[in-house]
Amino acid sequence: MFGVVRLYYNDDEFHVNGNNHVDNNNGHSRGMALVTKIISKMKRHGNLFEELCSYENLKLAFKKARKGKTQKPYVIEFEKNLKDNLIELRTELLFHSYSPKPLKTFIIRDPKTRKISKSHFRDRIIHHALYNIIEPIFDKTFIYDSYANRIGKGTLAAIKRFDKFKSKIAQKGFVLKADIKHYFEEVDHKILLNIIKRKIKDKKVIWLINKILCNHNSKIQGKGMPLGNLTSQFFANIYLNELDQFVKNKLKAKYYIRYVDDFVILHKNKKILEQYKDKINNFLREELLIELHPEKCKILPLNKGICFLGYRVFCYHKLLRKTNLRKMQNNLDNYKKFYDLKFVDYDEIYEYFQGWLAYAKSANTYKLRKRAGQKLQEYFPNEISSVEINRLIKKSDIP
């Protein structure tokens, strides 16, 4: 049905460096260079599947999927027969016999109650392989002020942009703050696939995307995506890029920022924001079959403080939300329990804490960060991370 498929490989091509940091910044740069090289070979987006299934791309996808998980038993098991496992995945893709394994679902509270679905490791490799190929195509179409799950973006960049925008509208301005009601549960597969088909003409890639979308126990058939998948996060951006284009090109809203399904629009005139709100809701209902959350969509005066991405942003300063502080304390408490049981090492705890500090530094939190550091020392009084050791060694080097 699909013609003759030639399978060939080079032993050297399947050699994977055992270095735990294979996907550091340099590794990421090499990976992006590879993807750019792959995409640059194609004049149009109708012949992508062969490159998606290439050994080179699957190997890169494996490295990305295992990042931060090199000591997990399932990763170690997969890597024991890496060459054979990648060949098997490639063969399944080429012969269209690939079928994702059932998702593992669990509930987290942080503080919202969320249902997270985790894909099997081999399926996560496929997700990365797909993402490697189609992400550069779609990212070019995204607006500058879309900040979730994009290289060089993120929450800190979004907050900096918010700071810049609030200085433009002055202290007496207003903010339309909104999110989408049950967003991940309501994404319509048919609409999403039609949006994707505008850029991707390769039917085999569409077949794979459809396979991934259908591997989800949704309440309504043909709707929803599982929280936790790389592909879900990426598809979420593709879907709501339709909203971004409407807001920027039709409404001509100047100060707009979106992070996943949360977005804000800043303006001096409250009535204009009320008009934006109604027009956006009509657009979402008619074009994307979703709607604004009625209780979380509000127009607020900027000088009262706006809760956005874990911060409470005022005209001249920022604070962390109390829920964020409780979450950090709970995480440290849990890490202490896991550490005592020898389930985690101090390096992992230190990495988490440094990430939280970087996040907290964007707000006015000097005393808070000092107290948090003291708490870390109290929990782990005799520990030093390998990062700190390496830093001390570098400082002591004599040129």
Short mmCIF file of C-alpha atoms in Angstrom, two decimals, residues 39-397:
data_model
loop_
_atom_site.label_atom_id
_atom_site.label_comp_id
_atom_site.label_asym_id
_atom_site.label_seq_id
_atom_site.Cartn_x
_atom_site.Cartn_y
_atom_site.Cartn_z
CA ILE A 39 13.53 22.08 7.01
CA SER A 40 15.76 24.04 4.62
CA LYS A 41 15.86 21.04 2.28
CA MET A 42 12.13 21.44 1.60
CA LYS A 43 10.76 24.10 -0.71
CA ARG A 44 7.19 23.42 0.43
CA HIS A 45 5.60 21.74 3.42
CA GLY A 46 4.31 18.71 1.56
CA ASN A 47 7.20 16.29 1.98
CA LEU A 48 7.91 16.20 5.69
CA PHE A 49 7.20 12.65 6.77
CA GLU A 50 10.41 11.14 5.43
CA GLU A 51 12.48 13.63 7.41
CA LEU A 52 10.28 13.13 10.48
CA CYS A 53 11.07 9.38 10.35
CA SER A 54 14.80 9.79 9.70
CA TYR A 55 17.29 8.18 12.08
CA GLU A 56 18.85 11.55 12.65
CA ASN A 57 15.56 13.11 13.76
CA LEU A 58 14.51 10.15 15.92
CA LYS A 59 17.88 10.17 17.66
CA LEU A 60 17.51 13.89 18.39
CA ALA A 61 13.95 13.27 19.61
CA PHE A 62 15.19 10.54 21.96
CA LYS A 63 17.78 12.90 23.47
CA LYS A 64 15.14 15.56 24.06
CA ALA A 65 12.66 13.09 25.53
CA ARG A 66 15.20 11.73 28.01
CA LYS A 67 16.43 15.17 29.15
CA GLY A 68 16.36 15.32 32.96
CA LYS A 69 15.29 11.67 33.12
CA THR A 70 18.52 9.78 32.39
CA GLN A 71 18.27 7.79 35.63
CA LYS A 72 14.65 6.75 35.15
CA PRO A 73 14.32 2.95 34.77
CA TYR A 74 12.22 3.22 31.60
CA VAL A 75 14.85 5.46 29.95
CA ILE A 76 17.69 3.13 30.95
CA GLU A 77 15.71 0.16 29.60
CA PHE A 78 15.01 1.89 26.27
CA GLU A 79 18.64 2.98 25.90
CA LYS A 80 19.98 -0.57 26.42
CA ASN A 81 18.72 -1.45 22.92
CA LEU A 82 18.59 2.07 21.56
CA LYS A 83 19.40 1.20 17.96
CA ASP A 84 16.79 -1.55 17.74
CA ASN A 85 14.16 0.52 19.52
CA LEU A 86 14.63 3.49 17.20
CA ILE A 87 14.55 1.22 14.16
CA GLU A 88 11.32 -0.29 15.45
CA LEU A 89 9.75 3.15 15.90
CA ARG A 90 10.90 4.20 12.43
CA THR A 91 9.48 1.06 10.86
CA GLU A 92 6.12 1.53 12.59
CA LEU A 93 5.93 5.10 11.31
CA LEU A 94 6.92 4.25 7.75
CA PHE A 95 4.44 1.38 7.50
CA HIS A 96 1.68 3.30 9.32
CA SER A 97 1.47 0.59 11.98
CA TYR A 98 2.38 2.98 14.81
CA SER A 99 -0.22 3.20 17.56
CA PRO A 100 0.28 5.16 20.82
CA LYS A 101 0.07 3.29 24.09
CA PRO A 102 -2.72 4.25 26.55
CA LEU A 103 -2.06 7.33 28.67
CA LYS A 104 -1.42 7.13 32.40
CA THR A 105 -3.57 9.66 34.22
CA PHE A 106 -3.13 11.19 37.67
CA ILE A 107 -4.44 14.19 39.61
CA ILE A 108 -2.33 17.07 40.92
CA ARG A 109 -3.33 20.06 43.07
CA ASP A 110 -1.10 23.13 42.67
CA PRO A 111 -3.47 24.71 43.95
CA LYS A 112 -5.93 23.99 41.11
CA THR A 113 -7.04 20.40 40.71
CA ARG A 114 -5.79 19.21 37.33
CA LYS A 115 -5.90 15.89 35.51
CA ILE A 116 -2.48 15.21 33.98
CA SER A 117 -2.04 12.48 31.37
CA LYS A 118 1.41 11.00 30.83
CA SER A 119 2.42 9.33 27.58
CA HIS A 120 4.60 6.25 27.33
CA PHE A 121 8.29 7.11 26.80
CA ARG A 122 8.37 5.75 23.22
CA ASP A 123 5.36 7.96 22.39
CA ARG A 124 7.14 10.98 23.84
CA ILE A 125 9.98 10.32 21.40
CA ILE A 126 7.44 10.43 18.56
CA HIS A 127 6.03 13.70 19.93
CA HIS A 128 9.49 15.27 19.89
CA ALA A 129 10.17 13.90 16.40
CA LEU A 130 6.98 15.55 15.13
CA TYR A 131 7.67 18.77 17.02
CA ASN A 132 11.21 18.99 15.60
CA ILE A 133 9.83 19.09 12.08
CA ILE A 134 6.68 21.21 12.29
CA GLU A 135 7.54 23.67 15.10
CA PRO A 136 9.82 25.86 12.90
CA ILE A 137 7.04 26.06 10.29
CA PHE A 138 4.36 27.28 12.71
CA ASP A 139 6.49 29.42 15.01
CA LYS A 140 7.01 31.85 12.11
CA THR A 141 3.26 32.42 12.05
CA PHE A 142 2.92 33.19 15.77
CA ILE A 143 2.74 36.77 17.00
CA TYR A 144 5.59 38.20 19.05
CA ASP A 145 3.51 38.39 22.23
CA SER A 146 2.60 34.69 22.46
CA TYR A 147 4.79 33.50 25.34
CA ALA A 148 4.02 29.87 26.24
CA ASN A 149 6.19 26.92 25.18
CA ARG A 150 8.35 28.90 22.79
CA ILE A 151 12.11 29.31 22.62
CA GLY A 152 13.20 32.60 24.18
CA LYS A 153 9.77 33.28 25.70
CA GLY A 154 8.20 32.06 28.98
CA THR A 155 6.62 33.64 32.06
CA LEU A 156 9.48 36.00 32.90
CA ALA A 157 9.57 37.41 29.38
CA ALA A 158 5.78 37.84 29.47
CA ILE A 159 5.96 39.73 32.77
CA LYS A 160 8.70 42.03 31.41
CA ARG A 161 6.48 42.75 28.43
CA PHE A 162 3.57 43.50 30.76
CA ASP A 163 5.81 45.99 32.61
CA LYS A 164 6.62 47.70 29.33
CA PHE A 165 2.97 47.89 28.30
CA LYS A 166 1.73 49.25 31.63
CA SER A 167 4.19 52.15 31.33
CA LYS A 168 2.55 53.03 27.99
CA ILE A 169 -1.00 53.34 29.30
CA ALA A 170 -0.20 55.19 32.56
CA GLN A 171 -1.49 54.57 36.08
CA LYS A 172 -5.15 55.20 35.29
CA GLY A 173 -5.37 52.52 32.61
CA PHE A 174 -7.32 49.26 32.64
CA VAL A 175 -6.60 45.60 31.95
CA LEU A 176 -8.87 43.02 30.36
CA LYS A 177 -7.75 39.79 32.04
CA ALA A 178 -9.26 36.58 30.71
CA ASP A 179 -8.85 32.89 30.10
CA ILE A 180 -10.66 30.22 28.10
CA LYS A 181 -13.26 28.04 29.82
CA HIS A 182 -12.09 24.39 30.04
CA TYR A 183 -9.67 25.09 27.21
CA PHE A 184 -7.81 21.78 26.87
CA GLU A 185 -11.06 19.83 27.21
CA GLU A 186 -12.83 21.83 24.51
CA VAL A 187 -10.29 22.04 21.64
CA ASP A 188 -12.06 20.74 18.54
CA HIS A 189 -9.94 18.21 16.61
CA LYS A 190 -11.52 18.95 13.23
CA ILE A 191 -10.92 22.68 13.53
CA LEU A 192 -7.35 22.12 14.77
CA LEU A 193 -6.55 19.75 11.88
CA ASN A 194 -7.99 22.22 9.36
CA ILE A 195 -5.76 24.96 10.78
CA ILE A 196 -2.72 22.66 10.60
CA LYS A 197 -3.54 21.63 7.02
CA ARG A 198 -3.13 25.23 5.88
CA LYS A 199 0.60 24.77 6.45
CA ILE A 200 1.11 21.00 6.33
CA LYS A 201 0.14 19.28 3.08
CA ASP A 202 1.81 15.97 3.87
CA LYS A 203 -1.06 13.53 4.51
CA LYS A 204 1.20 11.15 6.43
CA VAL A 205 2.08 13.89 8.94
CA ILE A 206 -1.63 14.66 9.31
CA TRP A 207 -2.25 10.92 9.90
CA LEU A 208 0.31 10.96 12.75
CA ILE A 209 -1.15 14.12 14.29
CA ASN A 210 -4.61 12.57 14.20
CA LYS A 211 -3.26 9.42 15.89
CA ILE A 212 -1.84 11.54 18.72
CA LEU A 213 -5.04 13.59 19.11
CA CYS A 214 -7.25 10.49 19.26
CA ASN A 215 -5.14 8.95 22.04
CA HIS A 216 -7.15 10.74 24.72
CA ASN A 217 -10.10 9.71 26.89
CA SER A 218 -12.21 12.80 26.28
CA LYS A 219 -15.76 13.40 27.47
CA ILE A 220 -16.85 14.24 23.92
CA GLN A 221 -15.47 12.40 20.91
CA GLY A 222 -13.38 14.62 18.65
CA LYS A 223 -12.64 17.13 21.39
CA GLY A 224 -9.93 17.72 23.98
CA MET A 225 -6.21 17.23 24.45
CA PRO A 226 -4.39 15.71 27.45
CA LEU A 227 -2.54 18.07 29.76
CA GLY A 228 1.07 16.95 30.00
CA ASN A 229 1.96 16.18 26.37
CA LEU A 230 4.48 18.29 24.47
CA THR A 231 2.19 18.08 21.45
CA SER A 232 -0.81 19.34 23.44
CA GLN A 233 1.11 22.45 24.48
CA PHE A 234 2.22 23.07 20.91
CA PHE A 235 -1.22 22.42 19.39
CA ALA A 236 -2.68 24.81 21.99
CA ASN A 237 -0.54 27.59 20.53
CA ILE A 238 -1.55 26.72 16.97
CA TYR A 239 -5.26 26.76 17.92
CA LEU A 240 -5.15 30.06 19.82
CA ASN A 241 -2.93 31.70 17.22
CA GLU A 242 -6.29 32.22 15.48
CA LEU A 243 -7.32 34.37 18.46
CA ASP A 244 -3.96 36.19 18.43
CA GLN A 245 -4.37 37.11 14.76
CA PHE A 246 -7.93 38.29 15.34
CA VAL A 247 -6.94 40.49 18.29
CA LYS A 248 -3.91 42.01 16.54
CA ASN A 249 -5.17 42.30 12.95
CA LYS A 250 -8.93 42.77 13.31
CA LEU A 251 -9.31 44.50 16.66
CA LYS A 252 -5.93 46.24 16.27
CA ALA A 253 -5.27 45.83 20.01
CA LYS A 254 -1.82 47.20 20.68
CA TYR A 255 -1.03 45.89 24.18
CA TYR A 256 -1.94 42.19 24.12
CA ILE A 257 -0.11 39.26 25.77
CA ARG A 258 -1.09 35.58 25.75
CA TYR A 259 0.31 32.68 27.78
CA VAL A 260 -1.45 29.38 26.87
CA ASP A 261 -5.14 30.20 27.49
CA ASP A 262 -4.53 33.21 29.76
CA PHE A 263 -4.35 36.61 28.11
CA VAL A 264 -4.41 40.30 28.94
CA ILE A 265 -5.11 43.44 26.95
CA LEU A 266 -4.13 46.82 28.38
CA HIS A 267 -5.85 50.08 27.36
CA LYS A 268 -6.54 53.55 28.71
CA ASN A 269 -10.25 53.30 27.84
CA LYS A 270 -12.42 50.83 29.77
CA LYS A 271 -15.26 50.98 27.20
CA ILE A 272 -12.95 49.86 24.41
CA LEU A 273 -11.90 46.86 26.51
CA GLU A 274 -15.57 45.99 27.04
CA GLN A 275 -16.04 46.02 23.26
CA TYR A 276 -12.95 43.84 22.84
CA LYS A 277 -14.32 41.36 25.36
CA ASP A 278 -17.64 40.93 23.52
CA LYS A 279 -16.02 40.67 20.09
CA ILE A 280 -13.43 38.15 21.32
CA ASN A 281 -16.09 35.96 22.90
CA ASN A 282 -18.18 36.00 19.71
CA PHE A 283 -15.11 35.09 17.65
CA LEU A 284 -14.17 32.20 19.95
CA ARG A 285 -17.68 30.77 19.94
CA GLU A 286 -18.20 31.05 16.18
CA GLU A 287 -14.73 30.15 14.88
CA LEU A 288 -13.13 27.89 17.51
CA LEU A 289 -16.15 26.50 19.44
CA ILE A 290 -14.75 27.67 22.77
CA GLU A 291 -15.59 30.61 25.02
CA LEU A 292 -14.22 32.95 27.66
CA HIS A 293 -14.52 31.84 31.28
CA PRO A 294 -17.38 34.03 32.59
CA GLU A 295 -16.02 34.22 36.15
CA LYS A 296 -12.40 34.81 35.23
CA CYS A 297 -12.88 37.38 32.50
CA LYS A 298 -12.70 40.83 34.11
CA ILE A 299 -11.75 44.41 33.35
CA LEU A 300 -9.68 45.78 36.23
CA PRO A 301 -8.03 49.12 37.02
CA LEU A 302 -4.26 48.77 36.74
CA ASN A 303 -3.59 50.70 39.94
CA LYS A 304 -5.39 48.04 42.03
CA GLY A 305 -2.92 45.32 41.06
CA ILE A 306 -3.36 42.59 38.43
CA CYS A 307 -2.79 38.87 39.11
CA PHE A 308 -0.94 37.48 36.10
CA LEU A 309 1.26 34.37 35.75
CA GLY A 310 1.80 33.96 39.50
CA TYR A 311 2.58 37.63 40.20
CA ARG A 312 0.48 40.46 41.52
CA VAL A 313 1.52 43.36 39.30
CA PHE A 314 1.07 46.95 40.45
CA CYS A 315 2.02 50.18 38.71
CA TYR A 316 5.45 50.46 40.32
CA HIS A 317 6.17 47.09 41.89
CA LYS A 318 5.37 43.36 41.78
CA LEU A 319 4.69 40.76 44.45
CA LEU A 320 4.40 36.99 44.32
CA ARG A 321 0.93 35.60 44.85
CA LYS A 322 0.37 33.82 48.16
CA THR A 323 -0.60 30.64 46.30
CA ASN A 324 2.85 30.64 44.67
CA LEU A 325 4.56 30.91 48.05
CA ARG A 326 2.48 28.06 49.49
CA LYS A 327 3.29 25.92 46.48
CA MET A 328 7.03 26.54 46.92
CA GLN A 329 6.85 25.68 50.63
CA ASN A 330 4.87 22.51 49.88
CA ASN A 331 7.41 21.50 47.24
CA LEU A 332 10.29 21.96 49.68
CA ASP A 333 8.43 19.90 52.30
CA ASN A 334 7.87 17.13 49.76
CA TYR A 335 11.48 17.24 48.59
CA LYS A 336 12.59 16.88 52.23
CA LYS A 337 10.47 13.72 52.60
CA PHE A 338 11.74 12.24 49.31
CA TYR A 339 15.32 13.16 50.22
CA ASP A 340 15.06 11.40 53.59
CA LEU A 341 13.73 8.32 51.76
CA LYS A 342 16.62 8.59 49.25
CA PHE A 343 14.22 9.03 46.34
CA VAL A 344 15.90 12.26 45.19
CA ASP A 345 19.38 13.71 45.53
CA TYR A 346 20.31 17.24 46.56
CA ASP A 347 21.27 18.26 43.00
CA GLU A 348 17.65 17.89 41.89
CA ILE A 349 16.43 19.92 44.88
CA TYR A 350 19.03 22.63 44.27
CA GLU A 351 18.05 22.86 40.59
CA TYR A 352 14.38 23.32 41.52
CA PHE A 353 15.20 25.97 44.12
CA GLN A 354 17.43 27.95 41.74
CA GLY A 355 14.60 27.96 39.20
CA TRP A 356 12.20 29.30 41.82
CA LEU A 357 14.69 31.99 42.86
CA ALA A 358 15.04 33.16 39.25
CA TYR A 359 11.26 33.41 39.09
CA ALA A 360 10.99 35.23 42.44
CA LYS A 361 13.72 37.74 41.54
CA SER A 362 11.40 39.36 39.01
CA ALA A 363 9.26 40.61 41.92
CA ASN A 364 10.09 42.70 44.98
CA THR A 365 11.07 39.71 47.11
CA TYR A 366 14.51 40.29 48.65
CA LYS A 367 13.49 39.42 52.23
CA LEU A 368 11.29 36.58 51.03
CA ARG A 369 14.12 34.99 49.03
CA LYS A 370 16.43 35.33 52.02
CA ARG A 371 13.95 33.49 54.26
CA ALA A 372 13.48 30.79 51.61
CA GLY A 373 17.26 30.30 51.42
CA GLN A 374 17.41 29.91 55.18
CA LYS A 375 14.66 27.30 55.01
CA LEU A 376 16.66 25.36 52.39
CA GLN A 377 19.71 25.42 54.67
CA GLU A 378 17.59 24.29 57.60
CA TYR A 379 16.25 21.31 55.64
CA PHE A 380 19.60 20.33 54.08
CA PRO A 381 22.29 21.73 56.43
CA ASN A 382 25.30 19.71 55.25
CA GLU A 383 24.62 19.54 51.52
CA ILE A 384 26.32 21.22 48.58
CA SER A 385 25.31 20.70 44.97
CA SER A 386 27.62 19.67 42.14
CA VAL A 387 26.85 23.04 40.51
CA GLU A 388 28.21 24.87 43.57
CA ILE A 389 31.26 22.60 43.69
CA ASN A 390 32.06 23.24 40.04
CA ARG A 391 31.64 26.98 40.60
CA LEU A 392 34.11 26.88 43.52
CA ILE A 393 36.60 24.85 41.49
CA LYS A 394 36.46 27.36 38.63
CA LYS A 395 36.99 30.25 41.03
CA SER A 396 40.04 28.57 42.54
CA ASP A 397 41.68 27.81 39.18
#
